[in-house]
CSV table of C-alpha atoms in Angstrom, one decimal:
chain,number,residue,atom,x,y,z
A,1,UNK,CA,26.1,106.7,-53.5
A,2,UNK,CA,22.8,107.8,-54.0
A,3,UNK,CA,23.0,107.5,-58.0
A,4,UNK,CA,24.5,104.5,-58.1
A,5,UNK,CA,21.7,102.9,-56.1
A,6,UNK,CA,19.1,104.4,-59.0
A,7,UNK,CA,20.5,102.3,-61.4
A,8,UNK,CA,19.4,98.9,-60.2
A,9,UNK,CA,16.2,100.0,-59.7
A,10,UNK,CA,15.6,101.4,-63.0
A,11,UNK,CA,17.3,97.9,-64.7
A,12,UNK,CA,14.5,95.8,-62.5
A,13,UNK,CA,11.6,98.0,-63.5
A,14,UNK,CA,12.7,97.7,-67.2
A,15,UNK,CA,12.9,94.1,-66.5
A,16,UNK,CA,9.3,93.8,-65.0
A,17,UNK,CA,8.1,96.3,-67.7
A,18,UNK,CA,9.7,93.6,-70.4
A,19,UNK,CA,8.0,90.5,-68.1
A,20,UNK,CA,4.5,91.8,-67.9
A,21,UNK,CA,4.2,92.7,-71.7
A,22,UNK,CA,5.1,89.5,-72.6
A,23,UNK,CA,2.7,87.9,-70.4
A,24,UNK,CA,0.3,90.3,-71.7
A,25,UNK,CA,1.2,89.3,-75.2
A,26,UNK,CA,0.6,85.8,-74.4
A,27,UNK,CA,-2.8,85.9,-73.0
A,28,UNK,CA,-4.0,88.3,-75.7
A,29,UNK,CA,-2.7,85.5,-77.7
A,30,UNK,CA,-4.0,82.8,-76.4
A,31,UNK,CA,-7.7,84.9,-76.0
A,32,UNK,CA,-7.7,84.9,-79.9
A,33,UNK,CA,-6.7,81.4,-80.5
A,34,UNK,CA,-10.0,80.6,-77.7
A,35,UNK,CA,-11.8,83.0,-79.8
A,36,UNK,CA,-11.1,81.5,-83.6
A,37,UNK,CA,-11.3,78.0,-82.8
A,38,UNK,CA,-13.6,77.3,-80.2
A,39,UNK,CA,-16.5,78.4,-82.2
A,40,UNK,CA,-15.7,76.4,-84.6
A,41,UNK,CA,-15.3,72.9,-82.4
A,42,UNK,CA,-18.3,74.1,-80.8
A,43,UNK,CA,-16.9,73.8,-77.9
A,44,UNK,CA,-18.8,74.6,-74.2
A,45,UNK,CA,-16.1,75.6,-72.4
A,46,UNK,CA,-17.6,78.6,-71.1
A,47,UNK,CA,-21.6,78.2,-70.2
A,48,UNK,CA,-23.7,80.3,-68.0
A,49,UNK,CA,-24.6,79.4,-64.7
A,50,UNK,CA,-27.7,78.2,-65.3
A,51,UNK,CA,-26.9,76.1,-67.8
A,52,UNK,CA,-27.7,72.3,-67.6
A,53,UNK,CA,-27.1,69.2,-69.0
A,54,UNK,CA,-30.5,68.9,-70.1
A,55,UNK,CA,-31.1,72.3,-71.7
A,56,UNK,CA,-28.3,71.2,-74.2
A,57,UNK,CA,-29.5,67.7,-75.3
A,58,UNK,CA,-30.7,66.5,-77.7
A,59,UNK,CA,-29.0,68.6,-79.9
A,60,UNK,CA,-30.0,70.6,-83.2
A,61,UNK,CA,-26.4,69.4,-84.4
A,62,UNK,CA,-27.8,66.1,-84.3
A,63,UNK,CA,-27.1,64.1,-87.3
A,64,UNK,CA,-29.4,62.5,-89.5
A,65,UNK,CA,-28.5,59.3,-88.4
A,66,UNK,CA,-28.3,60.0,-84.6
A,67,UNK,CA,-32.3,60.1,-84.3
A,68,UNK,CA,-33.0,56.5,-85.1
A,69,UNK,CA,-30.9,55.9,-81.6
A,70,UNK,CA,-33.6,58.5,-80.2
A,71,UNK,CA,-35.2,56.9,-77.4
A,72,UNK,CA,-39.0,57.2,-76.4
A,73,UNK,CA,-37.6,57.9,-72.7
A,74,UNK,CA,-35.5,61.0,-73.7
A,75,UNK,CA,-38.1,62.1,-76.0
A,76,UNK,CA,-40.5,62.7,-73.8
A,77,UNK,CA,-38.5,63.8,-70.7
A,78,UNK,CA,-37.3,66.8,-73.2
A,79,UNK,CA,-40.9,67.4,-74.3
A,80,UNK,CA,-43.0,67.2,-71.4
A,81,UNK,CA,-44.2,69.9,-69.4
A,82,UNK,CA,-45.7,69.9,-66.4
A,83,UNK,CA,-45.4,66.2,-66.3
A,84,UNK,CA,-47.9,66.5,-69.2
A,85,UNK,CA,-46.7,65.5,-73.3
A,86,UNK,CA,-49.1,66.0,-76.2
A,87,UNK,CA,-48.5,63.1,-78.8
A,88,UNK,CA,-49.6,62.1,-82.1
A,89,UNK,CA,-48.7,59.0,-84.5
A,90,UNK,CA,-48.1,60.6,-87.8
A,91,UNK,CA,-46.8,59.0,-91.4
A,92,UNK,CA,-45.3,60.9,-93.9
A,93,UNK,CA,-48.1,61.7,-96.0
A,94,UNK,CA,-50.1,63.3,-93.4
A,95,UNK,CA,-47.2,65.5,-92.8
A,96,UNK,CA,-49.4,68.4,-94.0
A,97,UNK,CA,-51.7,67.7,-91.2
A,98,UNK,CA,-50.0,67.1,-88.8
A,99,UNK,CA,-48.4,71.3,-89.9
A,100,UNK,CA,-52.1,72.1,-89.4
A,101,UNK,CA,-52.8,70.9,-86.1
A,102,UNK,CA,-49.2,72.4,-84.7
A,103,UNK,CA,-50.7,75.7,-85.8
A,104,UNK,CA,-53.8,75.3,-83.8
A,105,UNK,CA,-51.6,73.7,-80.6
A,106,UNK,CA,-49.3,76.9,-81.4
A,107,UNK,CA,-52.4,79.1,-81.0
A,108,UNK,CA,-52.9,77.7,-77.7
A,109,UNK,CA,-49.4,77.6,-76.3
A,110,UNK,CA,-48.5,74.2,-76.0
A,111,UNK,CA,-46.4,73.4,-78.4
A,112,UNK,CA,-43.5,72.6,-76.4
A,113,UNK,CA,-45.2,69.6,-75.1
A,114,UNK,CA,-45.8,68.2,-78.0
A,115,UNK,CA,-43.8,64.7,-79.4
A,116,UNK,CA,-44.4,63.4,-82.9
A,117,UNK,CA,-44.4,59.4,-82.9
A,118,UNK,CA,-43.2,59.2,-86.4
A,119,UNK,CA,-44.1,56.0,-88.2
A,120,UNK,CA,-41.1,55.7,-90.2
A,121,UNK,CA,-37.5,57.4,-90.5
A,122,UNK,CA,-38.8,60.1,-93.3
A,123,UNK,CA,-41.2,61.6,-91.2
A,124,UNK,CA,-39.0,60.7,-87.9
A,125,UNK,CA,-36.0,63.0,-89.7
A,126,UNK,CA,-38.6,65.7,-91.3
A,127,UNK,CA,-39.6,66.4,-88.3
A,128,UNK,CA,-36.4,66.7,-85.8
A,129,UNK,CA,-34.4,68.6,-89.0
A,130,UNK,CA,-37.2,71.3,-88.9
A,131,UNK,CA,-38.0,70.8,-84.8
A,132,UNK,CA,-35.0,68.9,-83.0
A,133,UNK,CA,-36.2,66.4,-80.5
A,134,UNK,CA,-39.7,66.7,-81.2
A,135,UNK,CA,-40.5,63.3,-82.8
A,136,UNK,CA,-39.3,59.7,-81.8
A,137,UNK,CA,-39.6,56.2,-84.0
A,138,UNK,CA,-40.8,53.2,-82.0
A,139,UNK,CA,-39.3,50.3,-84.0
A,140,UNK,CA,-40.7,48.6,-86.6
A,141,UNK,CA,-40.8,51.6,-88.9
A,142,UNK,CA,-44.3,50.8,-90.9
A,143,UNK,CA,-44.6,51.6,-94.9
A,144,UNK,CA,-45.5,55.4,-95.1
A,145,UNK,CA,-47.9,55.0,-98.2
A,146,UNK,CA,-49.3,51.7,-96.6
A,147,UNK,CA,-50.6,53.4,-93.8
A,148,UNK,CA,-52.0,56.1,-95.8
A,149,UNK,CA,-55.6,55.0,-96.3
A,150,UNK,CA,-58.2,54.3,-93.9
A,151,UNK,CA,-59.4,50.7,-93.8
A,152,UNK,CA,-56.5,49.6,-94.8
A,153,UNK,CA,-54.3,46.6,-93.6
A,154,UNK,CA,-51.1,49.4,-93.1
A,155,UNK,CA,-53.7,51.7,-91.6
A,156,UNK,CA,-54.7,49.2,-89.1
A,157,UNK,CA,-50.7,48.5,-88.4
A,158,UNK,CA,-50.7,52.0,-87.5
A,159,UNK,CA,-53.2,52.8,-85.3
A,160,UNK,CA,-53.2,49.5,-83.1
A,161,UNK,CA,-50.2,50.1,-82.2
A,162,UNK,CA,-51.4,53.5,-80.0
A,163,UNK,CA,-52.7,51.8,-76.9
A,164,UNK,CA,-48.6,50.7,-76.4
A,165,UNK,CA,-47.6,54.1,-77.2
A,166,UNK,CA,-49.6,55.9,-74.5
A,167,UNK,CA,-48.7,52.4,-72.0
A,168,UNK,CA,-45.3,52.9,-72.5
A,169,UNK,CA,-45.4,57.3,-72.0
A,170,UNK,CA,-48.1,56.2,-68.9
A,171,UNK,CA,-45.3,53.8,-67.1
A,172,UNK,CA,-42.8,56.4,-67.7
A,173,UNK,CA,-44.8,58.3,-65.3
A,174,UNK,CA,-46.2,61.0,-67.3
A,175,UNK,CA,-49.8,62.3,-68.4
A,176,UNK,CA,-50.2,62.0,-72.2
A,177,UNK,CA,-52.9,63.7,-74.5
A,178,UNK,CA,-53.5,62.0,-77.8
A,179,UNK,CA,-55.1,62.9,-80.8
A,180,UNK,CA,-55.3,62.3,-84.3
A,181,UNK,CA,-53.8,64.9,-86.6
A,182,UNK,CA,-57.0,65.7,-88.4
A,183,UNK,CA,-57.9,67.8,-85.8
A,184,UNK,CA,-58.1,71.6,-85.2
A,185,UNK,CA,-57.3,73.5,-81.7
A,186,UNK,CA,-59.9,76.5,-81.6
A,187,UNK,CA,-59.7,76.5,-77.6
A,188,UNK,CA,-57.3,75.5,-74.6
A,189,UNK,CA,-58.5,71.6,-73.9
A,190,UNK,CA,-56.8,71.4,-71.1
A,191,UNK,CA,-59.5,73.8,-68.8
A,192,UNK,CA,-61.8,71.0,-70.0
A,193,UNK,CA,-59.4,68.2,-68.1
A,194,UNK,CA,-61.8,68.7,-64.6
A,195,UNK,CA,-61.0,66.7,-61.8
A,196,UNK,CA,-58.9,64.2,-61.4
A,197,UNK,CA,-60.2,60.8,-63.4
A,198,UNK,CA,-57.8,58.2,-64.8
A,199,UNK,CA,-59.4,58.9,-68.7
A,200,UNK,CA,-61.3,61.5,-70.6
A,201,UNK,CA,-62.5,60.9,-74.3
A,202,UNK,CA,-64.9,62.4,-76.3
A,203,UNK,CA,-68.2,60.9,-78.1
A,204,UNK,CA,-68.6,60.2,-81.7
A,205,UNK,CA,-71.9,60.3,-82.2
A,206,UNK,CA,-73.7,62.4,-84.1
A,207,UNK,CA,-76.8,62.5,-81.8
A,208,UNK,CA,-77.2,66.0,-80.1
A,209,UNK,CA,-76.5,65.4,-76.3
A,210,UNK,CA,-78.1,68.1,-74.0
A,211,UNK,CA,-75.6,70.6,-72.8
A,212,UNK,CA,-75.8,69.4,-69.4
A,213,UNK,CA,-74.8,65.6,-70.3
A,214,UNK,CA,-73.8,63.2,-68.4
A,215,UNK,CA,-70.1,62.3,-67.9
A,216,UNK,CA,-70.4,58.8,-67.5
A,217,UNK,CA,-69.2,56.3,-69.4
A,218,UNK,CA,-72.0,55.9,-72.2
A,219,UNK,CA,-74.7,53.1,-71.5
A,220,UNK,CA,-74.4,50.5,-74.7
A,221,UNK,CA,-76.8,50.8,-77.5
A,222,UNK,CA,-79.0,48.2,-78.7
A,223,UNK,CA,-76.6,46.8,-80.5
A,224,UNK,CA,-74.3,46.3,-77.8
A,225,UNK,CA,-71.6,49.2,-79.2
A,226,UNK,CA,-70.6,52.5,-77.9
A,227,UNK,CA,-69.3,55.1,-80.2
A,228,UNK,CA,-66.4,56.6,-77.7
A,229,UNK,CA,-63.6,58.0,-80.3
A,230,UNK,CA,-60.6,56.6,-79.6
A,231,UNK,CA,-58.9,60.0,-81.5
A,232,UNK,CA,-58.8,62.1,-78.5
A,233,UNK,CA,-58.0,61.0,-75.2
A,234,UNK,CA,-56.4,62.3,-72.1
A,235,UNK,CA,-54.9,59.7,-69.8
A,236,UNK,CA,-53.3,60.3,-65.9
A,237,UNK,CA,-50.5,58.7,-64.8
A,238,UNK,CA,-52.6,56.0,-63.2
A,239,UNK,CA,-53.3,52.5,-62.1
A,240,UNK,CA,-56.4,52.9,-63.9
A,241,UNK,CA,-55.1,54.2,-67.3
A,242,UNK,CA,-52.3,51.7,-67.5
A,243,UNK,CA,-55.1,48.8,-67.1
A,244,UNK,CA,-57.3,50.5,-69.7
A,245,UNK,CA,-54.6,50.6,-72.1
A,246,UNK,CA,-53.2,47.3,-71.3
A,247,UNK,CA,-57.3,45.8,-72.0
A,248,UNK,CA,-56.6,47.9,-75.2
A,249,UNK,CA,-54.0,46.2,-76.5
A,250,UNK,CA,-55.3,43.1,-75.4
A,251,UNK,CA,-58.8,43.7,-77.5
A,252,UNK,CA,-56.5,44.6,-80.5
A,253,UNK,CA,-54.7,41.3,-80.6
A,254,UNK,CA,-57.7,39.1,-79.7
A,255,UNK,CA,-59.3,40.6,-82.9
A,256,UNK,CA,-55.9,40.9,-85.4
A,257,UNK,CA,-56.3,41.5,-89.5
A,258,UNK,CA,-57.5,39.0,-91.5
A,259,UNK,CA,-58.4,39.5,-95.6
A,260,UNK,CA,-60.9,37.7,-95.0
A,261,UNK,CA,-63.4,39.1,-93.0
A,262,UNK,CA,-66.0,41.4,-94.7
A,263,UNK,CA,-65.8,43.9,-91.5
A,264,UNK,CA,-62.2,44.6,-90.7
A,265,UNK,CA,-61.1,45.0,-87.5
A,266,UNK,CA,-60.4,48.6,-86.4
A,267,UNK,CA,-59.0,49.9,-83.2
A,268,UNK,CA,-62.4,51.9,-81.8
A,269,UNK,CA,-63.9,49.2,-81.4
A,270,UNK,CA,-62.0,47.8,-79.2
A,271,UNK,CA,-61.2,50.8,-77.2
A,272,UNK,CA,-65.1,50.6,-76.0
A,273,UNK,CA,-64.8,46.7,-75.5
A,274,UNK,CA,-61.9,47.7,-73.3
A,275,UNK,CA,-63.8,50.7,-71.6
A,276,UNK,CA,-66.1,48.2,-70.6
A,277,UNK,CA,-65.0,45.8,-69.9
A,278,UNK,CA,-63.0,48.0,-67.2
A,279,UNK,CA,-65.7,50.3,-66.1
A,280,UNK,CA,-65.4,49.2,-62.3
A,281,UNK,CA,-62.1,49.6,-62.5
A,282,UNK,CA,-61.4,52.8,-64.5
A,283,UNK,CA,-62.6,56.3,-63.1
A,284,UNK,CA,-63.4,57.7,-67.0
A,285,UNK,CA,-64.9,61.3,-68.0
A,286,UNK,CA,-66.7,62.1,-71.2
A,287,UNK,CA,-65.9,65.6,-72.3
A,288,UNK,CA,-68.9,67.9,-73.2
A,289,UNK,CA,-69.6,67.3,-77.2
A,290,UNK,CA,-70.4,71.0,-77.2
A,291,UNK,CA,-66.7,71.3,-76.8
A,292,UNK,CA,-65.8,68.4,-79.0
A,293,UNK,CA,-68.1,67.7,-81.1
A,294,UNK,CA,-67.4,64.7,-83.6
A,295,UNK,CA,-67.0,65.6,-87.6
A,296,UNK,CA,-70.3,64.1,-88.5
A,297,UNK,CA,-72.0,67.0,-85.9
A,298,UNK,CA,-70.2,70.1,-86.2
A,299,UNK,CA,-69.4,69.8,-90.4
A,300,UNK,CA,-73.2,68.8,-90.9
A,301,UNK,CA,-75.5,70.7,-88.4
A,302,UNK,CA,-75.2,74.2,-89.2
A,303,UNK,CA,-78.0,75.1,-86.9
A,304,UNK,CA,-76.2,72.9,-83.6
A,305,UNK,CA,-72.9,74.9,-84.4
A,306,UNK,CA,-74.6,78.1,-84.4
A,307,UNK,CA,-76.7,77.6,-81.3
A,308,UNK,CA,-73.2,76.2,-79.8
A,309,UNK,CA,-70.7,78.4,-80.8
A,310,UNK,CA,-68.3,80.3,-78.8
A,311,UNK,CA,-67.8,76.8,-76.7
A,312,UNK,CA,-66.1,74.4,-79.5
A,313,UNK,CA,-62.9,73.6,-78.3
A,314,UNK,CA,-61.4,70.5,-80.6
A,315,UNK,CA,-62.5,69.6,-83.9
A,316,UNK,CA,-61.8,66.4,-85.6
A,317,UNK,CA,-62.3,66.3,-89.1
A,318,UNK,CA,-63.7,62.4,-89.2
A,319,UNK,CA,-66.9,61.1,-90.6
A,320,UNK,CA,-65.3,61.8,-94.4
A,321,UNK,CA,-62.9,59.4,-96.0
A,322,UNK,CA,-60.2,60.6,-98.2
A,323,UNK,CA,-56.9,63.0,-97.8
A,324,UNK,CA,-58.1,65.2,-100.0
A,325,UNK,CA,-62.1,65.7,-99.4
A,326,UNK,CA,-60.8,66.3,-95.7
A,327,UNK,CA,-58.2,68.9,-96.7
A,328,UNK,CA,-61.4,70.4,-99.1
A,329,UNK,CA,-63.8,70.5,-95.8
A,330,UNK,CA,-61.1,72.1,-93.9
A,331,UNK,CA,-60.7,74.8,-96.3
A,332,UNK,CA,-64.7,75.1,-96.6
A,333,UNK,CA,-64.9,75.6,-92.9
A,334,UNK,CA,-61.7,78.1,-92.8
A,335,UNK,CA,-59.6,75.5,-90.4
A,336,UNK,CA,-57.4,74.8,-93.4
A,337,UNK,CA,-54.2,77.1,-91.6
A,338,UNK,CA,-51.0,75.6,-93.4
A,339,UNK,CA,-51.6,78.1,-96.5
A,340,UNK,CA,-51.8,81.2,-95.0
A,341,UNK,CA,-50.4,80.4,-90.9
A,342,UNK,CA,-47.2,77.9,-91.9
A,343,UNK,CA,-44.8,80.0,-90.2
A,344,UNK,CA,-46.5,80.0,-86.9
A,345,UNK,CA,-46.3,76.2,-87.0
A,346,UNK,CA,-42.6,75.1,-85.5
A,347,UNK,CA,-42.4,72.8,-88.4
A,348,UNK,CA,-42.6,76.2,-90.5
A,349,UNK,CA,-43.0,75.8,-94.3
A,350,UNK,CA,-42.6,72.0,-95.3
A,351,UNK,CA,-41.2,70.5,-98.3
């Protein structure tokens, strides 16, 4: 009896044995289909805990295409940092520059924050093939080599359209820093940003200011003019900033391009008819020119940038006119960093 009830057992074991291997079979299986193919769906079947939604868009895999469906919105919610976004306006020929200041920005470990307004789709696709997400088109697209020279009609399309920029960024309920992209990082800015003012800017004048300056918006010359640069500003998300850059625009289009005139409009100008024509309403801070000084001071007065050194913080390469001259005086002045520094830019080498 007792060896006829071993035999049952041993045919269900065998059974099992027979079961389980070919389950076993089967998932090894089905682990090496998940293994060949998913990579190459790019599939996200299986993501870490932590991550989100937003740490996968937008995406490198992009196509060229997608980006002109790139919204302002998006851009800057993937950009910002600390509620804070760092943006230029840049057209393609000044993509060169723009490498330059990304190198000095790099330096200073901000980056991140940083969102490209490209003025047409070449620059808008250089930019997010090399750095995706990092540079948005605000429709129209303008004529790259139009807006290449200063005083020009296509110059002028470009930069009057950055008041609605930093509106648009401002009502989207984030800080924005501008600047021009003929500038050069040699210190953190932002340890500069005291307080908690609706608008800081910097002075273009040439005059030497005591170090001890005031802050104040400054009082009109005798011709009625202030010389506030419009290349640099730092704006709150505020009631304050929105109305400044609202009186911006509005200054812009009361005064709009005409072939005509011998004195063509420009939009300074009418940044400091618009600074004060808010001063009541518009808690502004100008930043110490010893810290940023305009091109005219720090390229010509040797003897101020000695007797200042150690505290410049932004440099803007203005009071020259021409690509190259102001590549030339960057190299003079050793803030030339694309030839030697490209790979610490994000953009990397361009081409």
């Amino acid at each position: 009896m007792a060896q006829q009830n071993q035999r049952p057992i041993s045919n269900r074991s065998i059974s099992l044995l027979n079961r389980n291997g070919l389950l076993l079979l089967l998932l090894l299986g089905l682990f090496v289909i998940l293994g060949v193919f998913l990579p190459l769906t790019g599939s996200s079947l299986f993501l870490s805990p932590d991550t989100t939604s937003s740490s996968l868009s937008p995406s490198p895999s992009l196509s060229v295409s997608d980006w002109s469906d790139y919204s302002l919105a998006q851009a800057v919610k993937f950009v910002a940092k600390n509620e804070t976004v760092i943006v230029c306006a840049v057209s393609y020929p000044f993509l060169p520059f723009l490498n330059n200041w990304l190198i000095s920005i790099s330096r200073q470990n901000h980056e991140e924050k940083v969102l490209v307004i490209a003025e047409d789709y070449a620059t808008l696709y250089k930019v997010n093939e090399k750095w995706p997400g990092h540079a948005v088109l605000i429709p129209p697209a303008l004529d790259p080599q139009a807006a290449h020279k200063f005083g020009s009609q296509g110059f002028f399309n470009l930069t009057s359209r950055r008041p609605q920029h930093l509106l648009n960024i401002l009502e989207l309920g984030y800080n924005v820093m501008y600047n021009d992209v003929d500038m050069v990082w040699l210190q953190d800015p932002f340890q500069y940003l005291q307080g908690s003012h609706d608008a800081y800017f910097m002075d273009d004048m040439i005059a030497i200011k005591p170090l001890n300056h005031s802050h104040g918006l400054p009082p009109r010359s005798r011709g009625g003019v202030t010389y506030v640069c419009s290349c640099m500003i730092f704006l709150r998300s505020t009631d304050g900033a929105k109305l400044l850059m609202k009186t911006w625009v509005e200054e812009i289009q009361a005064q709009p391009w005409n072939n005509t005139q011998a004195k063509k409009p420009h939009d300074q100008p009418a940044f400091n008819r618009a600074l004060h024509k808010t001063a009541n309403q518009v808690d502004v801070y100008l930043l110490p020119q010893s810290a940023f000084p305009s091109g005219g001071l720090y390229f010509k007065n040797e003897t101020w940038v000695n007797e200042t050194k150690g505290k410049h913080v932004i440099v803007h390469n203005n009071y020259i006119i021409g690509y190259e001259r102001k590549m030339k005086r960057f190299q003079d002045f050793n803030l030339w960093l694309v030839d030697d520094h490209a790979l610490e830019s994000p953009l990397g080498i361009l081409k």
